[in-house]
XYZ file of N, CA, C and O in Angstrom:
380
model
N 99.838 118.593 107.552
C 101.278 118.713 107.335
C 101.558 119.406 106.017
O 100.806 119.266 105.056
N 102.648 120.089 105.988
C 103.032 120.824 104.794
C 103.325 119.868 103.640
O 104.074 118.912 103.770
N 102.703 120.125 102.499
C 102.945 119.304 101.324
C 102.180 118.002 101.276
O 102.361 117.212 100.370
N 101.322 117.771 102.251
C 100.549 116.522 102.276
C 99.101 116.800 101.911
O 98.559 117.851 102.209
N 98.496 115.822 101.307
C 97.102 115.919 100.890
C 96.197 115.626 102.085
O 96.494 114.750 102.895
N 95.090 116.333 102.183
C 94.087 116.080 103.216
C 93.283 114.859 102.777
O 92.463 114.938 101.861
N 93.541 113.714 103.410
C 92.917 112.456 102.997
C 91.401 112.511 103.086
O 90.699 112.023 102.190
N 90.881 113.088 104.155
C 89.425 113.174 104.315
C 88.813 113.987 103.186
O 87.789 113.605 102.615
N 89.445 115.081 102.831
C 88.949 115.932 101.748
C 88.965 115.180 100.413
O 88.004 115.246 99.645
N 90.034 114.443 100.152
C 90.126 113.677 98.905
C 89.047 112.600 98.858
O 88.353 112.444 97.851
N 88.895 111.853 99.944
C 87.906 110.775 99.957
C 86.482 111.317 99.897
O 85.610 110.713 99.263
N 86.241 112.453 100.521
C 84.924 113.092 100.444
C 84.621 113.489 99.004
O 83.518 113.260 98.500
N 85.597 114.075 98.337
C 85.412 114.465 96.937
C 85.155 113.237 96.061
O 84.232 113.237 95.247
N 85.958 112.179 96.242
C 85.756 110.966 95.441
C 84.361 110.393 95.674
O 83.688 109.970 94.732
N 83.913 110.379 96.922
C 82.564 109.907 97.234
C 81.497 110.732 96.546
O 80.501 110.196 96.052
N 81.706 112.052 96.489
C 80.728 112.919 95.821
C 80.672 112.667 94.318
O 79.684 112.996 93.664
N 81.723 112.056 93.789
C 81.775 111.729 92.373
C 81.303 110.291 92.098
O 81.417 109.792 90.987
N 80.808 109.623 93.150
C 80.296 108.267 93.001
C 81.363 107.190 93.121
O 81.090 106.019 92.879
N 82.567 107.567 93.501
C 83.644 106.584 93.680
C 83.614 106.117 95.123
O 83.865 106.886 96.051
N 83.276 104.849 95.307
C 83.075 104.324 96.654
C 84.168 103.352 97.093
O 84.142 102.843 98.209
N 85.117 103.063 96.200
C 86.185 102.137 96.518
C 87.465 102.652 95.886
O 87.465 103.114 94.744
N 88.556 102.573 96.636
C 89.848 103.065 96.160
C 90.893 101.985 96.384
O 90.980 101.414 97.473
N 91.692 101.716 95.365
C 92.830 100.819 95.492
C 94.026 101.669 95.883
O 94.432 102.565 95.141
N 94.577 101.421 97.043
C 95.729 102.164 97.540
C 96.973 101.337 97.293
O 97.144 100.263 97.860
N 97.824 101.816 96.433
C 99.090 101.133 96.171
C 100.185 102.166 96.403
O 100.765 102.731 95.489
N 100.407 102.441 97.675
C 101.319 103.513 98.031
C 102.569 103.007 98.691
O 102.755 101.811 98.920
N 103.413 103.954 99.044
C 104.602 103.640 99.809
C 104.277 103.559 101.284
O 103.117 103.689 101.697
N 105.293 103.371 102.087
C 105.080 103.140 103.511
C 104.419 104.319 104.222
O 103.598 104.120 105.116
N 104.741 105.549 103.823
C 104.132 106.725 104.460
C 102.655 106.856 104.090
O 101.822 107.178 104.938
N 102.320 106.617 102.826
C 100.925 106.687 102.381
C 100.121 105.577 103.052
O 99.017 105.804 103.554
N 100.670 104.364 103.074
C 99.983 103.251 103.724
C 99.704 103.573 105.189
O 98.598 103.347 105.690
N 100.699 104.111 105.889
C 100.529 104.448 107.302
C 99.480 105.528 107.488
O 98.649 105.435 108.399
N 99.494 106.541 106.642
C 98.534 107.640 106.774
C 97.097 107.134 106.677
O 96.236 107.517 107.473
N 96.824 106.265 105.712
C 95.469 105.729 105.554
C 95.098 104.812 106.717
O 93.967 104.857 107.208
N 96.030 103.980 107.182
C 95.750 103.107 108.321
C 95.503 103.924 109.584
O 94.533 103.679 110.308
N 96.370 104.897 109.852
C 96.236 105.715 111.056
C 94.933 106.509 111.069
O 94.339 106.728 112.125
N 94.481 106.918 109.880
C 93.227 107.684 109.789
C 91.999 106.782 109.874
O 90.875 107.273 109.977
N 92.189 105.477 109.830
C 91.062 104.550 109.908
C 90.331 104.382 108.594
O 89.169 103.965 108.580
N 90.988 104.675 107.483
C 90.342 104.610 106.171
C 90.553 103.285 105.448
O 90.082 103.120 104.337
N 91.263 102.349 106.049
C 91.519 101.068 105.402
C 90.540 100.037 105.945
O 90.398 99.877 107.151
N 89.859 99.353 105.035
C 88.939 98.297 105.433
C 89.481 96.921 105.046
O 89.342 95.968 105.787
N 90.072 96.842 103.870
C 90.531 95.563 103.343
C 92.004 95.663 102.968
O 92.442 96.673 102.415
N 92.755 94.610 103.287
C 94.181 94.570 102.975
C 94.450 93.379 102.070
O 93.984 92.267 102.332
N 95.183 93.640 101.008
C 95.678 92.587 100.122
C 97.187 92.759 100.083
O 97.690 93.752 99.559
N 97.913 91.834 100.694
C 99.364 91.956 100.813
C 100.040 90.753 100.179
O 99.694 89.615 100.473
N 100.997 91.019 99.326
C 101.773 89.970 98.675
C 103.121 89.823 99.367
O 103.753 90.815 99.735
N 103.536 88.593 99.510
C 104.857 88.294 100.057
C 105.565 87.383 99.060
O 105.033 86.336 98.677
N 106.744 87.815 98.641
C 107.545 87.035 97.699
C 108.595 86.248 98.483
O 109.036 86.679 99.541
N 109.005 85.113 97.966
C 110.002 84.305 98.667
C 111.418 84.845 98.439
O 112.304 84.149 97.949
N 111.598 86.104 98.798
C 112.900 86.747 98.646
C 113.159 87.568 99.895
O 112.239 88.135 100.480
N 114.396 87.651 100.287
C 114.765 88.434 101.459
C 115.712 89.540 101.013
O 116.714 89.279 100.372
N 115.331 90.763 101.345
C 116.134 91.928 101.008
C 115.964 92.937 102.125
O 114.933 92.963 102.789
N 116.950 93.743 102.328
C 116.772 94.784 103.326
C 117.982 94.984 104.188
O 119.071 94.527 103.897
N 117.742 95.645 105.256
C 118.784 95.991 106.202
C 118.205 96.944 107.217
O 117.012 97.258 107.191
N 119.025 97.417 108.071
C 118.590 98.282 109.156
C 117.813 99.502 108.672
O 116.876 99.946 109.307
N 118.185 100.064 107.540
C 117.566 101.298 107.073
C 116.621 101.097 105.888
O 116.234 102.057 105.243
N 116.237 99.865 105.646
C 115.316 99.581 104.546
C 113.907 100.018 104.909
O 113.487 99.877 106.065
N 113.161 100.547 103.946
C 111.776 100.954 104.234
C 110.901 99.736 104.516
O 111.156 98.642 104.035
N 109.881 99.969 105.307
C 108.919 98.917 105.619
C 107.624 99.201 104.858
O 107.432 100.309 104.351
N 106.703 98.242 104.774
C 105.438 98.488 104.081
C 104.581 99.559 104.756
O 103.776 100.207 104.121
N 104.753 99.731 106.077
C 103.973 100.718 106.818
C 104.938 101.498 107.704
O 105.616 100.926 108.549
N 104.975 102.817 107.516
C 105.854 103.674 108.324
C 104.989 104.524 109.243
O 103.989 104.047 109.762
N 105.333 105.778 109.394
C 104.523 106.687 110.192
C 104.525 106.320 111.651
O 105.525 105.870 112.198
N 103.394 106.499 112.288
C 103.245 106.237 113.719
C 102.517 104.917 113.939
O 101.721 104.779 114.854
N 102.781 103.971 113.076
C 102.093 102.687 113.175
C 102.494 101.985 114.471
O 103.526 102.277 115.056
N 101.657 101.046 114.920
C 101.947 100.344 116.170
C 103.307 99.658 116.124
O 103.695 99.092 115.108
N 104.030 99.729 117.241
C 105.333 99.086 117.301
C 105.330 97.883 118.244
O 106.356 97.288 118.490
N 104.152 97.533 118.766
C 104.014 96.365 119.634
C 102.894 95.480 119.090
O 101.890 95.978 118.595
N 103.086 94.191 119.206
C 102.095 93.243 118.693
C 100.714 93.469 119.316
O 99.698 93.313 118.654
N 100.665 93.857 120.571
C 99.384 94.074 121.254
C 98.589 95.214 120.627
O 97.372 95.268 120.765
N 99.271 96.126 119.934
C 98.606 97.281 119.337
C 98.501 97.177 117.813
O 98.061 98.125 117.162
N 98.905 96.059 117.269
C 98.933 95.889 115.807
C 97.521 95.887 115.222
O 96.559 95.485 115.881
N 97.409 96.367 113.978
C 96.152 96.238 113.258
C 95.980 94.759 112.944
O 96.879 94.118 112.398
N 94.831 94.212 113.298
C 94.596 92.793 113.085
C 93.654 92.578 111.915
O 92.721 93.358 111.702
N 93.907 91.514 111.177
C 93.046 91.149 110.058
C 92.144 90.004 110.474
O 92.539 89.132 111.242
N 90.913 90.034 109.988
C 90.000 88.920 110.206
C 89.408 88.514 108.868
O 89.612 89.180 107.859
N 88.689 87.425 108.859
C 88.182 86.830 107.618
C 89.343 86.672 106.630
O 89.231 87.026 105.460
N 90.444 86.159 107.149
C 91.676 86.045 106.377
C 91.589 84.924 105.342
O 91.098 83.834 105.631
N 92.058 85.236 104.153
C 92.145 84.262 103.060
C 93.578 84.308 102.541
O 94.171 85.381 102.433
N 94.123 83.168 102.226
C 95.488 83.089 101.706
C 95.443 82.417 100.342
O 94.831 81.364 100.185
N 96.076 83.059 99.361
C 96.137 82.516 98.005
C 97.582 82.485 97.553
O 98.415 83.249 98.043
N 97.845 81.641 96.601
C 99.195 81.535 96.063
C 99.176 81.894 94.589
O 98.291 81.469 93.842
N 100.149 82.684 94.172
C 100.329 83.073 92.778
C 101.754 82.710 92.412
O 102.694 83.423 92.771
N 101.907 81.584 91.735
C 103.243 81.027 91.467
C 103.978 80.904 92.801
O 103.498 80.238 93.690
N 105.105 81.593 92.965
C 105.868 81.483 94.206
C 105.437 82.497 95.268
O 105.860 82.431 96.413
N 104.616 83.474 94.891
C 104.193 84.515 95.828
C 102.970 84.061 96.630
O 102.145 83.295 96.149
N 102.887 84.581 97.851
C 101.750 84.301 98.721
C 100.992 85.611 98.921
O 101.590 86.665 99.132
N 99.675 85.540 98.857
C 98.829 86.723 98.997
C 97.910 86.536 100.206
O 97.206 85.539 100.316
N 97.958 87.511 101.114
C 97.069 87.530 102.275
C 95.971 88.546 102.003
O 96.248 89.699 101.663
N 94.726 88.124 102.161
C 93.580 89.000 101.953
C 92.759 88.967 103.235
O 92.354 87.903 103.701
N 92.537 90.131 103.822
C 91.780 90.173 105.062
C 91.226 91.563 105.309
O 91.517 92.511 104.580
N 90.421 91.675 106.339
C 89.759 92.924 106.691
C 90.264 93.406 108.040
O 90.453 92.608 108.948
N 90.462 94.714 108.154
C 90.915 95.295 109.413
C 89.822 95.120 110.462
O 88.658 95.449 110.212
N 90.190 94.587 111.630
C 89.212 94.454 112.715
C 88.849 95.835 113.208
O 89.722 96.680 113.416
N 87.545 96.077 113.371
C 87.126 97.407 113.870
C 87.573 97.645 115.299
O 87.844 96.757 116.029
């Protein structure tokens, strides 16, 4: 796509430099791109006890992500931790 980075090329370059792990802290489009390409192995997601949004609010994952539960990316080896009032889900994408 015009104006977008070739994820495979970036990850290949990082690997050639000895970088074997990347922390992705992106917006919904970046998150979707990495998930859709199959480049995500581990997910660490924080949920705060606050509700905000509306019909046009961005979601954590945009793009062509699954829109049905049957097609959702599933996490396994799930661990849940609490940080003050926030809840953190840590899990691995099922292959």
